[in-house]
Amino acid sequence: MRTRKNLTNSDFISIGRRFGSSEIQLEAQNAAAKWSRDIETLSEYGFTPSKLEQFNLLRSNHSTLIEKRPESIIAKMVTTREKNKIINSAWKWLEKVQSVLGDFAENDAEFAIRLRKITPSDDPELLAAIPVFSEILNEKKSYFEPEVKVEVRLSEVANIMENLSTVYGKQATLKEKTRIDTEEIDLYDGMLYTTMRNLYSAGRAAIRAGILSNTSDYKFTMRSNSNPQKPDPSLVL
């Protein structure tokens, strides 16, 4: 039998990333059935009923995490739709303001340069650009006719800025939550795999000793996959 070494949560996460969670779930189900069947023999190798109970608790927690995982994906999709809606509204506001300020830019080269410098080229830049455009619009508001609805545009700024800030905050929070959720599943994957590896090693030892007979029973059926991401050592169970 192989010599065991001390494993940290980072080690378990690293191991867990080599395998699909659904494969681990199925393999653990089969392993629990073999363990229960051969419990008397396996107990002599340290795999007692209490250890089986602990393993089944791990399986239960693992299954719960897998069931909850799609909720994070759906939540992220919903937030992405919200983000797109809010971003589009911000661009529409900016386009209206740029349009009404266009006459000043055509007649004042310095003003045109000023507008070009503050015009955003990407979504995140809206957070900085909209307040500046709002200030400029406020400076020029006395020049516009009522139909331009400058006061309406100015009144919309606070809500637009609040929505932009909220959306970017939600995206960051959900991204981090998804990362942590995934690492927690990887942690359970690794813990289950390691227990099964040790169980199978004990089972094969019992087969070599002539106590158990089914040589195909204590072998993994899974294949590993590659994942280059490194585990977060700070994650604890």
mmCIF file of C-alpha atoms in Angstrom:
data_model
loop_
_atom_site.group_PDB
_atom_site.id
_atom_site.type_symbol
_atom_site.label_atom_id
_atom_site.label_comp_id
_atom_site.label_asym_id
_atom_site.label_seq_id
_atom_site.Cartn_x
_atom_site.Cartn_y
_atom_site.Cartn_z
ATOM 1 C CA MET A 1 0.000 0.000 0.000
ATOM 2 C CA ARG A 2 1.144 3.543 -0.719
ATOM 3 C CA THR A 3 2.476 5.714 2.105
ATOM 4 C CA ARG A 4 0.075 8.546 2.878
ATOM 5 C CA LYS A 5 1.211 12.122 3.374
ATOM 6 C CA ASN A 6 -0.349 15.123 5.037
ATOM 7 C CA LEU A 7 -2.630 17.050 2.653
ATOM 8 C CA THR A 8 -3.735 20.677 2.996
ATOM 9 C CA ASN A 9 -6.905 22.230 1.583
ATOM 10 C CA SER A 10 -4.803 23.559 -1.290
ATOM 11 C CA ASP A 11 -3.680 20.024 -2.050
ATOM 12 C CA PHE A 12 -7.261 18.755 -2.025
ATOM 13 C CA ILE A 13 -8.365 21.595 -4.358
ATOM 14 C CA SER A 14 -5.485 20.862 -6.730
ATOM 15 C CA ILE A 15 -6.407 17.160 -6.786
ATOM 16 C CA GLY A 16 -10.101 17.913 -7.199
ATOM 17 C CA ARG A 17 -9.499 20.057 -10.281
ATOM 18 C CA ARG A 18 -8.194 17.026 -12.139
ATOM 19 C CA PHE A 19 -11.645 15.438 -12.233
ATOM 20 C CA GLY A 20 -15.196 16.347 -13.157
ATOM 21 C CA SER A 21 -17.483 16.808 -10.153
ATOM 22 C CA SER A 22 -20.199 14.629 -11.684
ATOM 23 C CA GLU A 23 -17.661 11.841 -12.214
ATOM 24 C CA ILE A 24 -16.519 12.114 -8.617
ATOM 25 C CA GLN A 25 -20.149 12.033 -7.486
ATOM 26 C CA LEU A 26 -20.853 8.813 -9.402
ATOM 27 C CA GLU A 27 -17.586 7.164 -8.380
ATOM 28 C CA ALA A 28 -18.236 8.031 -4.728
ATOM 29 C CA GLN A 29 -21.691 6.488 -4.943
ATOM 30 C CA ASN A 30 -20.202 3.250 -6.244
ATOM 31 C CA ALA A 31 -17.367 3.353 -3.706
ATOM 32 C CA ALA A 32 -19.823 3.741 -0.829
ATOM 33 C CA ALA A 33 -21.738 0.677 -2.030
ATOM 34 C CA LYS A 34 -18.541 -1.434 -2.157
ATOM 35 C CA TRP A 35 -17.436 -0.116 1.213
ATOM 36 C CA SER A 36 -20.776 -0.987 2.780
ATOM 37 C CA ARG A 37 -20.723 -4.450 1.188
ATOM 38 C CA ASP A 38 -17.196 -5.289 2.354
ATOM 39 C CA ILE A 39 -17.331 -3.317 5.619
ATOM 40 C CA GLU A 40 -16.201 -6.218 7.835
ATOM 41 C CA THR A 41 -13.028 -6.846 5.834
ATOM 42 C CA LEU A 42 -12.279 -3.179 5.143
ATOM 43 C CA SER A 43 -12.644 -2.308 8.825
ATOM 44 C CA GLU A 44 -9.492 -4.342 9.486
ATOM 45 C CA TYR A 45 -7.687 -1.923 7.165
ATOM 46 C CA GLY A 46 -9.050 1.116 9.008
ATOM 47 C CA PHE A 47 -12.141 1.740 6.889
ATOM 48 C CA THR A 48 -14.689 1.331 9.654
ATOM 49 C CA PRO A 49 -18.439 2.059 9.749
ATOM 50 C CA SER A 50 -17.760 5.467 11.338
ATOM 51 C CA LYS A 51 -15.356 6.332 8.496
ATOM 52 C CA LEU A 52 -18.027 5.280 6.000
ATOM 53 C CA GLU A 53 -20.493 7.559 7.765
ATOM 54 C CA GLN A 54 -18.050 10.467 7.438
ATOM 55 C CA PHE A 55 -17.565 9.647 3.758
ATOM 56 C CA ASN A 56 -21.312 9.643 3.157
ATOM 57 C CA LEU A 57 -21.584 13.043 4.850
ATOM 58 C CA LEU A 58 -18.919 14.350 2.485
ATOM 59 C CA ARG A 59 -20.900 12.899 -0.419
ATOM 60 C CA SER A 60 -24.068 14.614 0.775
ATOM 61 C CA ASN A 61 -22.383 18.024 1.115
ATOM 62 C CA HIS A 62 -20.726 17.565 -2.261
ATOM 63 C CA SER A 63 -24.064 16.782 -3.940
ATOM 64 C CA THR A 64 -25.640 19.870 -2.349
ATOM 65 C CA LEU A 65 -22.885 22.105 -3.747
ATOM 66 C CA ILE A 66 -23.300 20.626 -7.214
ATOM 67 C CA GLU A 67 -27.057 21.196 -7.103
ATOM 68 C CA LYS A 68 -26.573 24.846 -6.107
ATOM 69 C CA ARG A 69 -23.942 25.534 -8.750
ATOM 70 C CA PRO A 70 -26.387 26.322 -11.614
ATOM 71 C CA GLU A 71 -27.965 29.016 -9.419
ATOM 72 C CA SER A 72 -24.707 30.979 -9.513
ATOM 73 C CA ILE A 73 -24.574 30.692 -13.303
ATOM 74 C CA ILE A 74 -28.192 31.877 -13.666
ATOM 75 C CA ALA A 75 -27.587 34.746 -11.246
ATOM 76 C CA LYS A 76 -24.573 35.807 -13.272
ATOM 77 C CA MET A 77 -26.596 35.716 -16.515
ATOM 78 C CA VAL A 78 -29.372 37.818 -14.980
ATOM 79 C CA THR A 79 -26.844 40.354 -13.737
ATOM 80 C CA THR A 80 -25.237 40.485 -17.175
ATOM 81 C CA ARG A 81 -28.611 41.376 -18.689
ATOM 82 C CA GLU A 82 -29.075 44.065 -16.043
ATOM 83 C CA LYS A 83 -25.605 45.390 -16.762
ATOM 84 C CA ASN A 84 -26.243 45.605 -20.495
ATOM 85 C CA LYS A 85 -29.504 47.465 -19.933
ATOM 86 C CA ILE A 86 -27.917 50.013 -17.610
ATOM 87 C CA ILE A 87 -24.835 50.461 -19.806
ATOM 88 C CA ASN A 88 -27.023 51.024 -22.871
ATOM 89 C CA SER A 89 -29.053 53.638 -21.008
ATOM 90 C CA ALA A 90 -25.862 55.433 -20.036
ATOM 91 C CA TRP A 91 -24.621 55.490 -23.625
ATOM 92 C CA LYS A 92 -27.977 56.799 -24.841
ATOM 93 C CA TRP A 93 -27.801 59.614 -22.314
ATOM 94 C CA LEU A 94 -24.274 60.443 -23.399
ATOM 95 C CA GLU A 95 -25.197 60.456 -27.095
ATOM 96 C CA LYS A 96 -27.958 62.988 -26.484
ATOM 97 C CA VAL A 97 -25.611 65.231 -24.508
ATOM 98 C CA GLN A 98 -22.835 64.946 -27.095
ATOM 99 C CA SER A 99 -25.322 65.863 -29.800
ATOM 100 C CA VAL A 100 -26.552 69.038 -28.112
ATOM 101 C CA LEU A 101 -22.995 70.085 -27.286
ATOM 102 C CA GLY A 102 -21.936 69.497 -30.881
ATOM 103 C CA ASP A 103 -22.772 73.069 -31.993
ATOM 104 C CA PHE A 104 -20.345 74.482 -29.417
ATOM 105 C CA ALA A 105 -17.627 72.063 -30.543
ATOM 106 C CA GLU A 106 -18.027 73.103 -34.180
ATOM 107 C CA ASN A 107 -17.523 76.765 -33.302
ATOM 108 C CA ASP A 108 -14.861 76.396 -30.622
ATOM 109 C CA ALA A 109 -11.755 74.294 -31.315
ATOM 110 C CA GLU A 110 -10.649 74.248 -27.673
ATOM 111 C CA PHE A 111 -14.099 73.090 -26.594
ATOM 112 C CA ALA A 112 -14.013 70.341 -29.228
ATOM 113 C CA ILE A 113 -10.637 69.141 -27.884
ATOM 114 C CA ARG A 114 -12.048 69.206 -24.371
ATOM 115 C CA LEU A 115 -14.953 66.977 -25.385
ATOM 116 C CA ARG A 116 -12.693 64.537 -27.225
ATOM 117 C CA LYS A 117 -10.484 64.141 -24.152
ATOM 118 C CA ILE A 118 -13.357 63.204 -21.879
ATOM 119 C CA THR A 119 -15.300 61.044 -24.343
ATOM 120 C CA PRO A 120 -15.229 57.406 -23.165
ATOM 121 C CA SER A 121 -14.075 54.633 -25.474
ATOM 122 C CA ASP A 122 -15.235 51.715 -23.317
ATOM 123 C CA ASP A 123 -18.063 50.947 -20.883
ATOM 124 C CA PRO A 124 -16.136 51.334 -17.596
ATOM 125 C CA GLU A 125 -15.062 54.836 -18.639
ATOM 126 C CA LEU A 126 -18.693 55.973 -18.478
ATOM 127 C CA LEU A 127 -18.381 56.225 -14.699
ATOM 128 C CA ALA A 128 -15.827 59.005 -15.027
ATOM 129 C CA ALA A 129 -17.155 60.609 -18.204
ATOM 130 C CA ILE A 130 -20.826 61.158 -17.392
ATOM 131 C CA PRO A 131 -20.281 63.458 -14.378
ATOM 132 C CA VAL A 132 -17.902 65.628 -16.457
ATOM 133 C CA PHE A 133 -20.333 65.836 -19.364
ATOM 134 C CA SER A 134 -23.038 66.694 -16.845
ATOM 135 C CA GLU A 135 -20.960 69.605 -15.530
ATOM 136 C CA ILE A 136 -20.372 70.913 -19.037
ATOM 137 C CA LEU A 137 -24.055 70.587 -19.892
ATOM 138 C CA ASN A 138 -24.927 72.506 -16.749
ATOM 139 C CA GLU A 139 -22.471 75.252 -17.734
ATOM 140 C CA LYS A 140 -24.154 75.623 -21.138
ATOM 141 C CA LYS A 141 -27.786 75.054 -20.131
ATOM 142 C CA SER A 142 -28.777 78.701 -20.496
ATOM 143 C CA TYR A 143 -28.076 78.507 -24.224
ATOM 144 C CA PHE A 144 -30.590 75.745 -24.945
ATOM 145 C CA GLU A 145 -34.250 75.923 -25.816
ATOM 146 C CA PRO A 146 -36.758 74.193 -23.475
ATOM 147 C CA GLU A 147 -37.381 71.461 -26.045
ATOM 148 C CA VAL A 148 -33.824 70.180 -25.554
ATOM 149 C CA LYS A 149 -34.841 69.181 -21.988
ATOM 150 C CA VAL A 150 -31.479 69.933 -20.434
ATOM 151 C CA GLU A 151 -32.917 69.867 -16.919
ATOM 152 C CA VAL A 152 -34.289 66.377 -17.576
ATOM 153 C CA ARG A 153 -30.850 65.189 -18.684
ATOM 154 C CA LEU A 154 -29.235 66.680 -15.600
ATOM 155 C CA SER A 155 -31.817 65.106 -13.314
ATOM 156 C CA GLU A 156 -31.043 61.670 -14.794
ATOM 157 C CA VAL A 157 -27.357 61.740 -13.872
ATOM 158 C CA ALA A 158 -27.646 60.649 -10.239
ATOM 159 C CA ASN A 159 -29.705 57.568 -11.123
ATOM 160 C CA ILE A 160 -27.421 56.616 -14.006
ATOM 161 C CA MET A 161 -24.331 56.888 -11.811
ATOM 162 C CA GLU A 162 -25.939 54.879 -9.020
ATOM 163 C CA ASN A 163 -26.934 52.136 -11.462
ATOM 164 C CA LEU A 164 -23.491 52.016 -13.059
ATOM 165 C CA SER A 165 -21.784 51.728 -9.685
ATOM 166 C CA THR A 166 -24.203 49.044 -8.513
ATOM 167 C CA VAL A 167 -23.827 46.940 -11.652
ATOM 168 C CA TYR A 168 -20.052 46.939 -11.576
ATOM 169 C CA GLY A 169 -20.156 46.115 -7.879
ATOM 170 C CA LYS A 170 -22.546 43.182 -8.506
ATOM 171 C CA GLN A 171 -20.363 41.833 -11.292
ATOM 172 C CA ALA A 172 -17.280 41.832 -9.083
ATOM 173 C CA THR A 173 -19.132 40.248 -6.183
ATOM 174 C CA LEU A 174 -20.675 37.484 -8.296
ATOM 175 C CA LYS A 175 -17.413 36.758 -10.050
ATOM 176 C CA GLU A 176 -15.702 36.294 -6.702
ATOM 177 C CA LYS A 177 -18.587 34.209 -5.339
ATOM 178 C CA THR A 178 -18.489 31.934 -8.381
ATOM 179 C CA ARG A 179 -14.745 31.472 -7.948
ATOM 180 C CA ILE A 180 -15.138 30.587 -4.268
ATOM 181 C CA ASP A 181 -18.079 28.248 -4.981
ATOM 182 C CA THR A 182 -16.025 26.428 -7.622
ATOM 183 C CA GLU A 183 -13.041 26.062 -5.319
ATOM 184 C CA GLU A 184 -15.288 24.691 -2.573
ATOM 185 C CA ILE A 185 -16.558 22.015 -4.955
ATOM 186 C CA ASP A 186 -12.964 21.278 -6.008
ATOM 187 C CA LEU A 187 -12.106 20.908 -2.323
ATOM 188 C CA TYR A 188 -14.811 18.275 -1.843
ATOM 189 C CA ASP A 189 -13.827 16.592 -5.112
ATOM 190 C CA GLY A 190 -10.275 16.255 -3.817
ATOM 191 C CA MET A 191 -11.317 14.995 -0.396
ATOM 192 C CA LEU A 192 -13.643 12.382 -1.870
ATOM 193 C CA TYR A 193 -11.062 11.277 -4.430
ATOM 194 C CA THR A 194 -8.350 10.921 -1.798
ATOM 195 C CA THR A 195 -10.596 8.857 0.468
ATOM 196 C CA MET A 196 -11.570 6.612 -2.452
ATOM 197 C CA ARG A 197 -7.942 6.233 -3.502
ATOM 198 C CA ASN A 198 -7.037 5.051 -0.012
ATOM 199 C CA LEU A 199 -10.119 2.824 0.151
ATOM 200 C CA TYR A 200 -9.283 1.216 -3.184
ATOM 201 C CA SER A 201 -5.716 0.688 -2.057
ATOM 202 C CA ALA A 202 -7.024 -1.154 1.019
ATOM 203 C CA GLY A 203 -9.411 -3.164 -1.131
ATOM 204 C CA ARG A 204 -6.618 -4.285 -3.443
ATOM 205 C CA ALA A 205 -4.514 -5.241 -0.423
ATOM 206 C CA ALA A 206 -7.385 -7.425 0.794
ATOM 207 C CA ILE A 207 -7.616 -9.001 -2.658
ATOM 208 C CA ARG A 208 -3.865 -9.777 -2.635
ATOM 209 C CA ALA A 209 -4.341 -11.345 0.798
ATOM 210 C CA GLY A 210 -7.043 -13.599 -0.618
ATOM 211 C CA ILE A 211 -9.762 -12.096 1.595
ATOM 212 C CA LEU A 212 -11.648 -10.396 -1.244
ATOM 213 C CA SER A 213 -11.883 -11.847 -4.733
ATOM 214 C CA ASN A 214 -13.258 -9.291 -7.208
ATOM 215 C CA THR A 215 -10.095 -7.674 -8.620
ATOM 216 C CA SER A 216 -12.003 -5.157 -10.761
ATOM 217 C CA ASP A 217 -13.965 -3.748 -7.824
ATOM 218 C CA TYR A 218 -11.286 -1.473 -6.408
ATOM 219 C CA LYS A 219 -10.122 0.479 -9.457
ATOM 220 C CA PHE A 220 -11.057 3.983 -10.610
ATOM 221 C CA THR A 221 -13.155 4.330 -13.730
ATOM 222 C CA MET A 222 -12.606 8.093 -14.049
ATOM 223 C CA ARG A 223 -10.206 9.990 -16.237
ATOM 224 C CA SER A 224 -8.441 13.112 -15.060
ATOM 225 C CA ASN A 225 -8.596 16.417 -16.866
ATOM 226 C CA SER A 226 -6.190 19.347 -16.892
ATOM 227 C CA ASN A 227 -6.876 22.659 -15.217
ATOM 228 C CA PRO A 228 -4.000 25.150 -15.063
ATOM 229 C CA GLN A 229 -5.591 27.386 -12.417
ATOM 230 C CA LYS A 230 -3.853 27.408 -9.056
ATOM 231 C CA PRO A 231 -5.819 26.801 -5.840
ATOM 232 C CA ASP A 232 -6.342 29.504 -3.235
ATOM 233 C CA PRO A 233 -4.376 28.442 -0.130
ATOM 234 C CA SER A 234 -6.574 30.645 2.074
ATOM 235 C CA LEU A 235 -9.728 28.626 1.406
ATOM 236 C CA VAL A 236 -10.764 26.499 4.367
ATOM 237 C CA LEU A 237 -13.539 23.957 4.786
#
